Amino acid sequence: MRVLDRLRGDRDGRVALLVDGPNLLRDEFEVDFEDLRAVAEPDVARVYLDHRAPSALIEAVETNGMEAVVTSGDVDVRLAVDATAYTLEGFDIVLATRDADFKPALARANEEGARTTVVGVSESFSSALESVADEVVLLDKR
């Protein structure tokens, strides 16, 4: 059973999977796109990358059925704004990151009644995120 299926119960919400690329998609973490998508069956799957992202990474994101959102500025700002917008549109939020900067966006999602899941890796995972999310999923190294 997928994480958000357990959280949602009878609720029939849409799911937005938002991935903090620079913070999570690093060689040392060995995060797999299939693992990210397996957490929930997202209606929206976006990976946020900065302008320095290699074209091979952008291609891999798109090949795996996710939308690459390349920003010229701070990835965190764009991701937090989008998370809030999806929350206000009635989406549950699955945020893949290790970064505590997203605590306010998750808190806002909770205030709006959205279910929140944070997906991360155990290395340097923020306990601040754990305290605000409905569910935390830590991916194992391959």
Tab-separated table of N, CA and C in Angstrom:
chain	number	residue	atom	x	y	z
A	1	MET	N	0.855	-1.177	0.000
A	1	MET	CA	0.000	0.000	0.000
A	1	MET	C	0.897	1.234	0.000
A	2	ARG	N	0.605	2.172	-0.840
A	2	ARG	CA	1.391	3.386	-0.932
A	2	ARG	C	1.183	4.241	0.319
A	3	VAL	N	2.194	5.035	0.647
A	3	VAL	CA	2.158	5.844	1.861
A	3	VAL	C	0.924	6.727	1.906
A	4	LEU	N	0.645	7.455	0.849
A	4	LEU	CA	-0.489	8.382	0.896
A	4	LEU	C	-1.821	7.662	0.872
A	5	ASP	N	-1.870	6.433	0.378
A	5	ASP	CA	-3.113	5.662	0.486
A	5	ASP	C	-3.438	5.431	1.957
A	6	ARG	N	-2.429	5.116	2.742
A	6	ARG	CA	-2.647	4.911	4.179
A	6	ARG	C	-3.051	6.215	4.850
A	7	LEU	N	-2.398	7.295	4.499
A	7	LEU	CA	-2.688	8.581	5.133
A	7	LEU	C	-4.062	9.102	4.752
A	8	ARG	N	-4.418	8.927	3.507
A	8	ARG	CA	-5.626	9.529	2.972
A	8	ARG	C	-6.889	8.848	3.463
A	9	GLY	N	-6.820	7.532	3.660
A	9	GLY	CA	-8.026	6.807	4.036
A	9	GLY	C	-9.025	6.885	2.903
A	10	ASP	N	-10.207	7.418	3.162
A	10	ASP	CA	-11.243	7.526	2.136
A	10	ASP	C	-11.104	8.793	1.297
A	11	ARG	N	-10.188	9.654	1.659
A	11	ARG	CA	-10.019	10.913	0.941
A	11	ARG	C	-9.481	10.632	-0.460
A	12	ASP	N	-10.044	11.302	-1.443
A	12	ASP	CA	-9.650	11.067	-2.831
A	12	ASP	C	-8.902	12.285	-3.352
A	13	GLY	N	-7.744	12.577	-2.780
A	13	GLY	CA	-6.974	13.751	-3.167
A	13	GLY	C	-5.990	13.464	-4.274
A	14	ARG	N	-5.601	14.540	-4.928
A	14	ARG	CA	-4.546	14.444	-5.935
A	14	ARG	C	-3.203	14.612	-5.236
A	15	VAL	N	-2.165	14.076	-5.849
A	15	VAL	CA	-0.844	14.078	-5.232
A	15	VAL	C	0.153	14.799	-6.131
A	16	ALA	N	0.908	15.721	-5.529
A	16	ALA	CA	2.000	16.396	-6.223
A	16	ALA	C	3.312	15.926	-5.610
A	17	LEU	N	4.156	15.308	-6.427
A	17	LEU	CA	5.499	14.897	-6.016
A	17	LEU	C	6.461	15.977	-6.487
A	18	LEU	N	7.121	16.632	-5.541
A	18	LEU	CA	8.026	17.737	-5.838
A	18	LEU	C	9.411	17.375	-5.306
A	19	VAL	N	10.396	17.334	-6.206
A	19	VAL	CA	11.733	16.843	-5.863
A	19	VAL	C	12.739	17.987	-5.896
A	20	ASP	N	13.436	18.171	-4.796
A	20	ASP	CA	14.511	19.157	-4.665
A	20	ASP	C	15.775	18.543	-5.265
A	21	GLY	N	15.953	18.723	-6.563
A	21	GLY	CA	17.041	18.075	-7.284
A	21	GLY	C	18.430	18.319	-6.720
A	22	PRO	N	18.857	19.589	-6.560
A	22	PRO	CA	20.220	19.833	-6.086
A	22	PRO	C	20.497	19.257	-4.695
A	23	ASN	N	19.475	19.129	-3.888
A	23	ASN	CA	19.656	18.661	-2.523
A	23	ASN	C	19.576	17.141	-2.398
A	24	LEU	N	18.882	16.499	-3.306
A	24	LEU	CA	18.631	15.064	-3.154
A	24	LEU	C	19.233	14.208	-4.264
A	25	LEU	N	19.287	14.730	-5.466
A	25	LEU	CA	19.783	13.929	-6.596
A	25	LEU	C	21.294	14.089	-6.719
A	26	ARG	N	21.994	13.465	-5.802
A	26	ARG	CA	23.454	13.507	-5.766
A	26	ARG	C	23.982	12.083	-5.882
A	27	ASP	N	25.132	11.956	-6.493
A	27	ASP	CA	25.719	10.623	-6.679
A	27	ASP	C	25.845	9.858	-5.369
A	28	GLU	N	26.233	10.547	-4.298
A	28	GLU	CA	26.467	9.840	-3.035
A	28	GLU	C	25.192	9.280	-2.406
A	29	PHE	N	24.028	9.782	-2.811
A	29	PHE	CA	22.773	9.294	-2.239
A	29	PHE	C	22.133	8.182	-3.067
A	30	GLU	N	22.489	8.074	-4.319
A	30	GLU	CA	21.997	7.003	-5.189
A	30	GLU	C	20.469	6.907	-5.203
A	31	VAL	N	19.806	8.050	-5.260
A	31	VAL	CA	18.338	8.069	-5.296
A	31	VAL	C	17.868	7.674	-6.688
A	32	ASP	N	16.909	6.784	-6.741
A	32	ASP	CA	16.366	6.272	-7.993
A	32	ASP	C	14.995	6.894	-8.245
A	33	PHE	N	14.732	7.305	-9.466
A	33	PHE	CA	13.441	7.919	-9.803
A	33	PHE	C	12.276	6.975	-9.523
A	34	GLU	N	12.470	5.692	-9.775
A	34	GLU	CA	11.401	4.722	-9.509
A	34	GLU	C	11.061	4.673	-8.025
A	35	ASP	N	12.082	4.799	-7.172
A	35	ASP	CA	11.833	4.820	-5.729
A	35	ASP	C	10.993	6.032	-5.345
A	36	LEU	N	11.294	7.168	-5.948
A	36	LEU	CA	10.529	8.379	-5.648
A	36	LEU	C	9.072	8.227	-6.065
A	37	ARG	N	8.852	7.710	-7.254
A	37	ARG	CA	7.483	7.553	-7.748
A	37	ARG	C	6.732	6.450	-7.002
A	38	ALA	N	7.460	5.504	-6.414
A	38	ALA	CA	6.812	4.399	-5.706
A	38	ALA	C	6.200	4.833	-4.379
A	39	VAL	N	6.625	5.957	-3.850
A	39	VAL	CA	6.077	6.440	-2.581
A	39	VAL	C	4.588	6.731	-2.720
A	40	ALA	N	4.207	7.287	-3.847
A	40	ALA	CA	2.792	7.585	-4.125
A	40	ALA	C	2.622	7.596	-5.633
A	41	GLU	N	1.409	7.460	-6.075
A	41	GLU	CA	1.149	7.565	-7.507
A	41	GLU	C	0.787	9.018	-7.787
A	42	PRO	N	1.780	9.834	-8.146
A	42	PRO	CA	1.525	11.268	-8.265
A	42	PRO	C	0.749	11.635	-9.525
A	43	ASP	N	-0.094	12.639	-9.373
A	43	ASP	CA	-0.764	13.239	-10.524
A	43	ASP	C	0.169	14.237	-11.192
A	44	VAL	N	1.043	14.827	-10.390
A	44	VAL	CA	2.056	15.768	-10.855
A	44	VAL	C	3.384	15.295	-10.290
A	45	ALA	N	4.409	15.209	-11.137
A	45	ALA	CA	5.749	14.822	-10.684
A	45	ALA	C	6.742	15.799	-11.295
A	46	ARG	N	7.342	16.633	-10.439
A	46	ARG	CA	8.259	17.667	-10.909
A	46	ARG	C	9.585	17.566	-10.171
A	47	VAL	N	10.667	17.726	-10.921
A	47	VAL	CA	12.004	17.764	-10.342
A	47	VAL	C	12.563	19.156	-10.603
A	48	TYR	N	12.915	19.842	-9.533
A	48	TYR	CA	13.424	21.209	-9.618
A	48	TYR	C	14.944	21.167	-9.676
A	49	LEU	N	15.501	21.815	-10.699
A	49	LEU	CA	16.939	21.810	-10.943
A	49	LEU	C	17.407	23.233	-11.195
A	50	ASP	N	18.661	23.506	-10.869
A	50	ASP	CA	19.181	24.828	-11.198
A	50	ASP	C	19.777	24.811	-12.603
A	51	HIS	N	20.141	25.979	-13.074
A	51	HIS	CA	20.605	26.121	-14.462
A	51	HIS	C	21.913	25.381	-14.736
A	52	ARG	N	22.609	24.936	-13.701
A	52	ARG	CA	23.858	24.195	-13.891
A	52	ARG	C	23.636	22.687	-14.026
A	53	ALA	N	22.404	22.242	-13.973
A	53	ALA	CA	22.116	20.804	-14.062
A	53	ALA	C	22.583	20.261	-15.412
A	54	PRO	N	23.266	19.132	-15.399
A	54	PRO	CA	23.715	18.551	-16.668
A	54	PRO	C	22.531	18.114	-17.528
A	55	SER	N	22.693	18.238	-18.818
A	55	SER	CA	21.610	17.869	-19.732
A	55	SER	C	21.240	16.394	-19.583
A	56	ALA	N	22.201	15.547	-19.214
A	56	ALA	CA	21.900	14.123	-19.009
A	56	ALA	C	20.930	13.931	-17.843
A	57	LEU	N	21.042	14.750	-16.804
A	57	LEU	CA	20.121	14.659	-15.671
A	57	LEU	C	18.727	15.118	-16.081
A	58	ILE	N	18.657	16.196	-16.811
A	58	ILE	CA	17.362	16.694	-17.290
A	58	ILE	C	16.692	15.635	-18.161
A	59	GLU	N	17.474	15.022	-19.037
A	59	GLU	CA	16.939	13.964	-19.900
A	59	GLU	C	16.463	12.763	-19.077
A	60	ALA	N	17.222	12.388	-18.056
A	60	ALA	CA	16.832	11.259	-17.200
A	60	ALA	C	15.526	11.551	-16.473
A	61	VAL	N	15.362	12.776	-16.007
A	61	VAL	CA	14.119	13.178	-15.337
A	61	VAL	C	12.945	12.986	-16.284
A	62	GLU	N	13.081	13.514	-17.492
A	62	GLU	CA	11.988	13.452	-18.464
A	62	GLU	C	11.740	12.025	-18.949
A	63	THR	N	12.797	11.241	-19.106
A	63	THR	CA	12.652	9.846	-19.518
A	63	THR	C	11.859	9.049	-18.491
A	64	ASN	N	11.973	9.441	-17.235
A	64	ASN	CA	11.268	8.757	-16.150
A	64	ASN	C	9.891	9.349	-15.880
A	65	GLY	N	9.367	10.103	-16.843
A	65	GLY	CA	7.997	10.587	-16.757
A	65	GLY	C	7.770	11.733	-15.797
A	66	MET	N	8.832	12.451	-15.482
A	66	MET	CA	8.711	13.583	-14.580
A	66	MET	C	9.037	14.861	-15.342
A	67	GLU	N	8.512	15.960	-14.857
A	67	GLU	CA	8.775	17.252	-15.492
A	67	GLU	C	10.002	17.889	-14.854
A	68	ALA	N	10.965	18.288	-15.675
A	68	ALA	CA	12.141	19.007	-15.181
A	68	ALA	C	11.817	20.497	-15.161
A	69	VAL	N	11.954	21.111	-13.999
A	69	VAL	CA	11.734	22.549	-13.850
A	69	VAL	C	13.102	23.164	-13.578
A	70	VAL	N	13.656	23.817	-14.589
A	70	VAL	CA	14.993	24.393	-14.477
A	70	VAL	C	14.851	25.870	-14.140
A	71	THR	N	15.496	26.275	-13.044
A	71	THR	CA	15.379	27.660	-12.589
A	71	THR	C	16.695	28.399	-12.782
A	72	SER	N	16.580	29.686	-13.043
A	72	SER	CA	17.783	30.507	-13.139
A	72	SER	C	18.180	31.027	-11.764
A	73	GLY	N	17.236	31.018	-10.845
A	73	GLY	CA	17.509	31.478	-9.484
A	73	GLY	C	17.500	30.322	-8.507
A	74	ASP	N	17.050	30.610	-7.311
A	74	ASP	CA	17.048	29.635	-6.228
A	74	ASP	C	15.955	28.585	-6.429
A	75	VAL	N	16.357	27.335	-6.482
A	75	VAL	CA	15.419	26.221	-6.637
A	75	VAL	C	14.425	26.194	-5.482
A	76	ASP	N	14.913	26.473	-4.266
A	76	ASP	CA	14.061	26.408	-3.076
A	76	ASP	C	12.851	27.326	-3.176
A	77	VAL	N	13.066	28.529	-3.675
A	77	VAL	CA	11.970	29.500	-3.768
A	77	VAL	C	10.895	28.988	-4.718
A	78	ARG	N	11.297	28.554	-5.897
A	78	ARG	CA	10.324	28.066	-6.884
A	78	ARG	C	9.569	26.851	-6.361
A	79	LEU	N	10.281	25.916	-5.735
A	79	LEU	CA	9.647	24.712	-5.221
A	79	LEU	C	8.655	25.055	-4.109
A	80	ALA	N	9.029	25.929	-3.194
A	80	ALA	CA	8.136	26.309	-2.091
A	80	ALA	C	6.890	27.017	-2.605
A	81	VAL	N	7.056	27.896	-3.578
A	81	VAL	CA	5.904	28.589	-4.169
A	81	VAL	C	4.980	27.583	-4.840
A	82	ASP	N	5.551	26.654	-5.604
A	82	ASP	CA	4.729	25.643	-6.277
A	82	ASP	C	4.042	24.716	-5.273
A	83	ALA	N	4.742	24.343	-4.202
A	83	ALA	CA	4.132	23.484	-3.181
A	83	ALA	C	2.915	24.168	-2.574
A	84	THR	N	3.037	25.455	-2.302
A	84	THR	CA	1.912	26.205	-1.742
A	84	THR	C	0.772	26.299	-2.749
A	85	ALA	N	1.099	26.553	-4.002
A	85	ALA	CA	0.060	26.641	-5.040
A	85	ALA	C	-0.669	25.306	-5.195
A	86	TYR	N	0.073	24.202	-5.233
A	86	TYR	CA	-0.573	22.885	-5.347
A	86	TYR	C	-1.438	22.591	-4.122
A	87	THR	N	-0.970	22.999	-2.962
A	87	THR	CA	-1.765	22.818	-1.740
A	87	THR	C	-3.101	23.536	-1.866
A	88	LEU	N	-3.058	24.777	-2.315
A	88	LEU	CA	-4.282	25.574	-2.435
A	88	LEU	C	-5.207	25.040	-3.523
A	89	GLU	N	-4.656	24.248	-4.457
A	89	GLU	CA	-5.475	23.609	-5.495
A	89	GLU	C	-6.019	22.255	-5.031
A	90	GLY	N	-5.741	21.869	-3.791
A	90	GLY	CA	-6.298	20.637	-3.240
A	90	GLY	C	-5.416	19.410	-3.337
A	91	PHE	N	-4.165	19.588	-3.677
A	91	PHE	CA	-3.239	18.457	-3.782
A	91	PHE	C	-2.663	18.091	-2.416
A	92	ASP	N	-2.395	16.795	-2.211
A	92	ASP	CA	-1.532	16.359	-1.125
A	92	ASP	C	-0.104	16.520	-1.632
A	93	ILE	N	0.835	16.736	-0.717
A	93	ILE	CA	2.202	17.058	-1.111
A	93	ILE	C	3.169	15.963	-0.674
A	94	VAL	N	3.948	15.473	-1.637
A	94	VAL	CA	5.080	14.595	-1.355
A	94	VAL	C	6.312	15.387	-1.756
A	95	LEU	N	7.117	15.735	-0.774
A	95	LEU	CA	8.288	16.572	-1.002
A	95	LEU	C	9.545	15.744	-0.777
A	96	ALA	N	10.366	15.624	-1.810
A	96	ALA	CA	11.615	14.869	-1.715
A	96	ALA	C	12.762	15.853	-1.522
A	97	THR	N	13.311	15.873	-0.316
A	97	THR	CA	14.366	16.815	0.035
A	97	THR	C	15.017	16.396	1.340
A	98	ARG	N	16.082	17.112	1.727
A	98	ARG	CA	16.680	16.979	3.060
A	98	ARG	C	16.691	18.341	3.742
A	99	ASP	N	16.149	19.341	3.099
A	99	ASP	CA	16.337	20.746	3.433
A	99	ASP	C	15.231	21.294	4.340
A	100	ALA	N	15.611	21.797	5.494
A	100	ALA	CA	14.654	22.361	6.460
A	100	ALA	C	14.017	23.652	5.968
A	101	ASP	N	14.535	24.236	4.906
A	101	ASP	CA	13.942	25.467	4.366
A	101	ASP	C	12.483	25.271	3.965
A	102	PHE	N	12.072	24.033	3.753
A	102	PHE	CA	10.703	23.769	3.303
A	102	PHE	C	9.715	23.558	4.447
A	103	LYS	N	10.170	23.701	5.669
A	103	LYS	CA	9.274	23.522	6.818
A	103	LYS	C	8.063	24.457	6.749
A	104	PRO	N	8.223	25.752	6.437
A	104	PRO	CA	7.040	26.628	6.355
A	104	PRO	C	6.043	26.199	5.279
A	105	ALA	N	6.527	25.737	4.137
A	105	ALA	CA	5.618	25.299	3.068
A	105	ALA	C	4.844	24.057	3.499
A	106	LEU	N	5.512	23.146	4.198
A	106	LEU	CA	4.826	21.951	4.693
A	106	LEU	C	3.824	22.306	5.787
A	107	ALA	N	4.194	23.235	6.655
A	107	ALA	CA	3.272	23.667	7.708
A	107	ALA	C	2.025	24.298	7.097
A	108	ARG	N	2.218	25.100	6.056
A	108	ARG	CA	1.074	25.721	5.370
A	108	ARG	C	0.188	24.650	4.735
A	109	ALA	N	0.811	23.657	4.117
A	109	ALA	CA	0.041	22.564	3.509
A	109	ALA	C	-0.803	21.862	4.570
A	110	ASN	N	-0.215	21.616	5.722
A	110	ASN	CA	-0.960	20.977	6.812
A	110	ASN	C	-2.126	21.848	7.269
A	111	GLU	N	-1.900	23.154	7.375
A	111	GLU	CA	-2.967	24.080	7.779
A	111	GLU	C	-4.138	24.048	6.806
A	112	GLU	N	-3.836	23.809	5.539
A	112	GLU	CA	-4.868	23.781	4.495
A	112	GLU	C	-5.529	22.407	4.374
A	113	GLY	N	-5.110	21.461	5.209
A	113	GLY	CA	-5.728	20.138	5.201
A	113	GLY	C	-5.086	19.136	4.266
A	114	ALA	N	-3.976	19.509	3.644
A	114	ALA	CA	-3.265	18.577	2.763
A	114	ALA	C	-2.503	17.567	3.610
A	115	ARG	N	-2.359	16.377	3.080
A	115	ARG	CA	-1.507	15.370	3.696
A	115	ARG	C	-0.101	15.606	3.174
A	116	THR	N	0.886	15.515	4.051
A	116	THR	CA	2.258	15.794	3.643
A	116	THR	C	3.166	14.612	3.942
A	117	THR	N	3.993	14.307	2.970
A	117	THR	CA	5.009	13.268	3.116
A	117	THR	C	6.334	13.863	2.681
A	118	VAL	N	7.371	13.615	3.462
A	118	VAL	CA	8.715	14.016	3.076
A	118	VAL	C	9.493	12.751	2.774
A	119	VAL	N	10.143	12.746	1.620
A	119	VAL	CA	10.986	11.632	1.203
A	119	VAL	C	12.421	12.128	1.242
A	120	GLY	N	13.283	11.371	1.894
A	120	GLY	CA	14.670	11.791	1.980
A	120	GLY	C	15.600	10.611	2.117
A	121	VAL	N	16.830	10.936	2.423
A	121	VAL	CA	17.849	9.932	2.706
A	121	VAL	C	18.345	10.200	4.121
A	122	SER	N	18.802	9.169	4.786
A	122	SER	CA	19.153	9.328	6.197
A	122	SER	C	20.329	10.276	6.419
A	123	GLU	N	21.237	10.376	5.466
A	123	GLU	CA	22.379	11.270	5.611
A	123	GLU	C	21.903	12.719	5.640
A	124	SER	N	22.144	13.387	6.729
A	124	SER	CA	21.841	14.819	6.884
A	124	SER	C	20.360	15.145	6.739
A	125	PHE	N	19.478	14.214	7.048
A	125	PHE	CA	18.050	14.507	6.957
A	125	PHE	C	17.657	15.452	8.079
A	126	SER	N	16.822	16.420	7.768
A	126	SER	CA	16.421	17.447	8.723
A	126	SER	C	15.335	16.949	9.677
A	127	SER	N	15.622	16.994	10.961
A	127	SER	CA	14.608	16.619	11.951
A	127	SER	C	13.473	17.639	11.973
A	128	ALA	N	13.734	18.861	11.526
A	128	ALA	CA	12.677	19.878	11.451
A	128	ALA	C	11.596	19.454	10.462
A	129	LEU	N	11.987	18.818	9.367
A	129	LEU	CA	11.003	18.322	8.401
A	129	LEU	C	10.197	17.182	9.001
A	130	GLU	N	10.872	16.332	9.737
A	130	GLU	CA	10.203	15.192	10.358
A	130	GLU	C	9.124	15.655	11.330
A	131	SER	N	9.370	16.780	11.989
A	131	SER	CA	8.418	17.261	12.991
A	131	SER	C	7.152	17.850	12.383
A	132	VAL	N	7.190	18.246	11.121
A	132	VAL	CA	6.025	18.898	10.517
A	132	VAL	C	5.274	18.006	9.527
A	133	ALA	N	5.923	16.994	8.980
A	133	ALA	CA	5.283	16.137	7.969
A	133	ALA	C	4.384	15.090	8.615
A	134	ASP	N	3.324	14.717	7.895
A	134	ASP	CA	2.469	13.623	8.355
A	134	ASP	C	3.208	12.292	8.315
A	135	GLU	N	4.087	12.151	7.342
A	135	GLU	CA	4.811	10.888	7.142
A	135	GLU	C	6.198	11.210	6.606
A	136	VAL	N	7.175	10.431	7.020
A	136	VAL	CA	8.537	10.551	6.510
A	136	VAL	C	8.944	9.201	5.946
A	137	VAL	N	9.509	9.219	4.749
A	137	VAL	CA	10.013	8.005	4.106
A	137	VAL	C	11.487	8.229	3.814
A	138	LEU	N	12.334	7.395	4.408
A	138	LEU	CA	13.765	7.479	4.138
A	138	LEU	C	14.141	6.357	3.184
A	139	LEU	N	14.745	6.741	2.071
A	139	LEU	CA	15.145	5.768	1.055
A	139	LEU	C	16.474	5.137	1.437
A	140	ASP	N	16.594	3.859	1.175
A	140	ASP	CA	17.837	3.140	1.430
A	140	ASP	C	18.775	3.325	0.258
A	141	LYS	N	20.072	3.274	0.557
A	141	LYS	CA	21.053	3.277	-0.524
A	141	LYS	C	20.971	1.962	-1.265
A	142	ARG	N	21.234	2.009	-2.552
A	142	ARG	CA	21.217	0.789	-3.368
A	142	ARG	C	22.492	0.015	-3.164
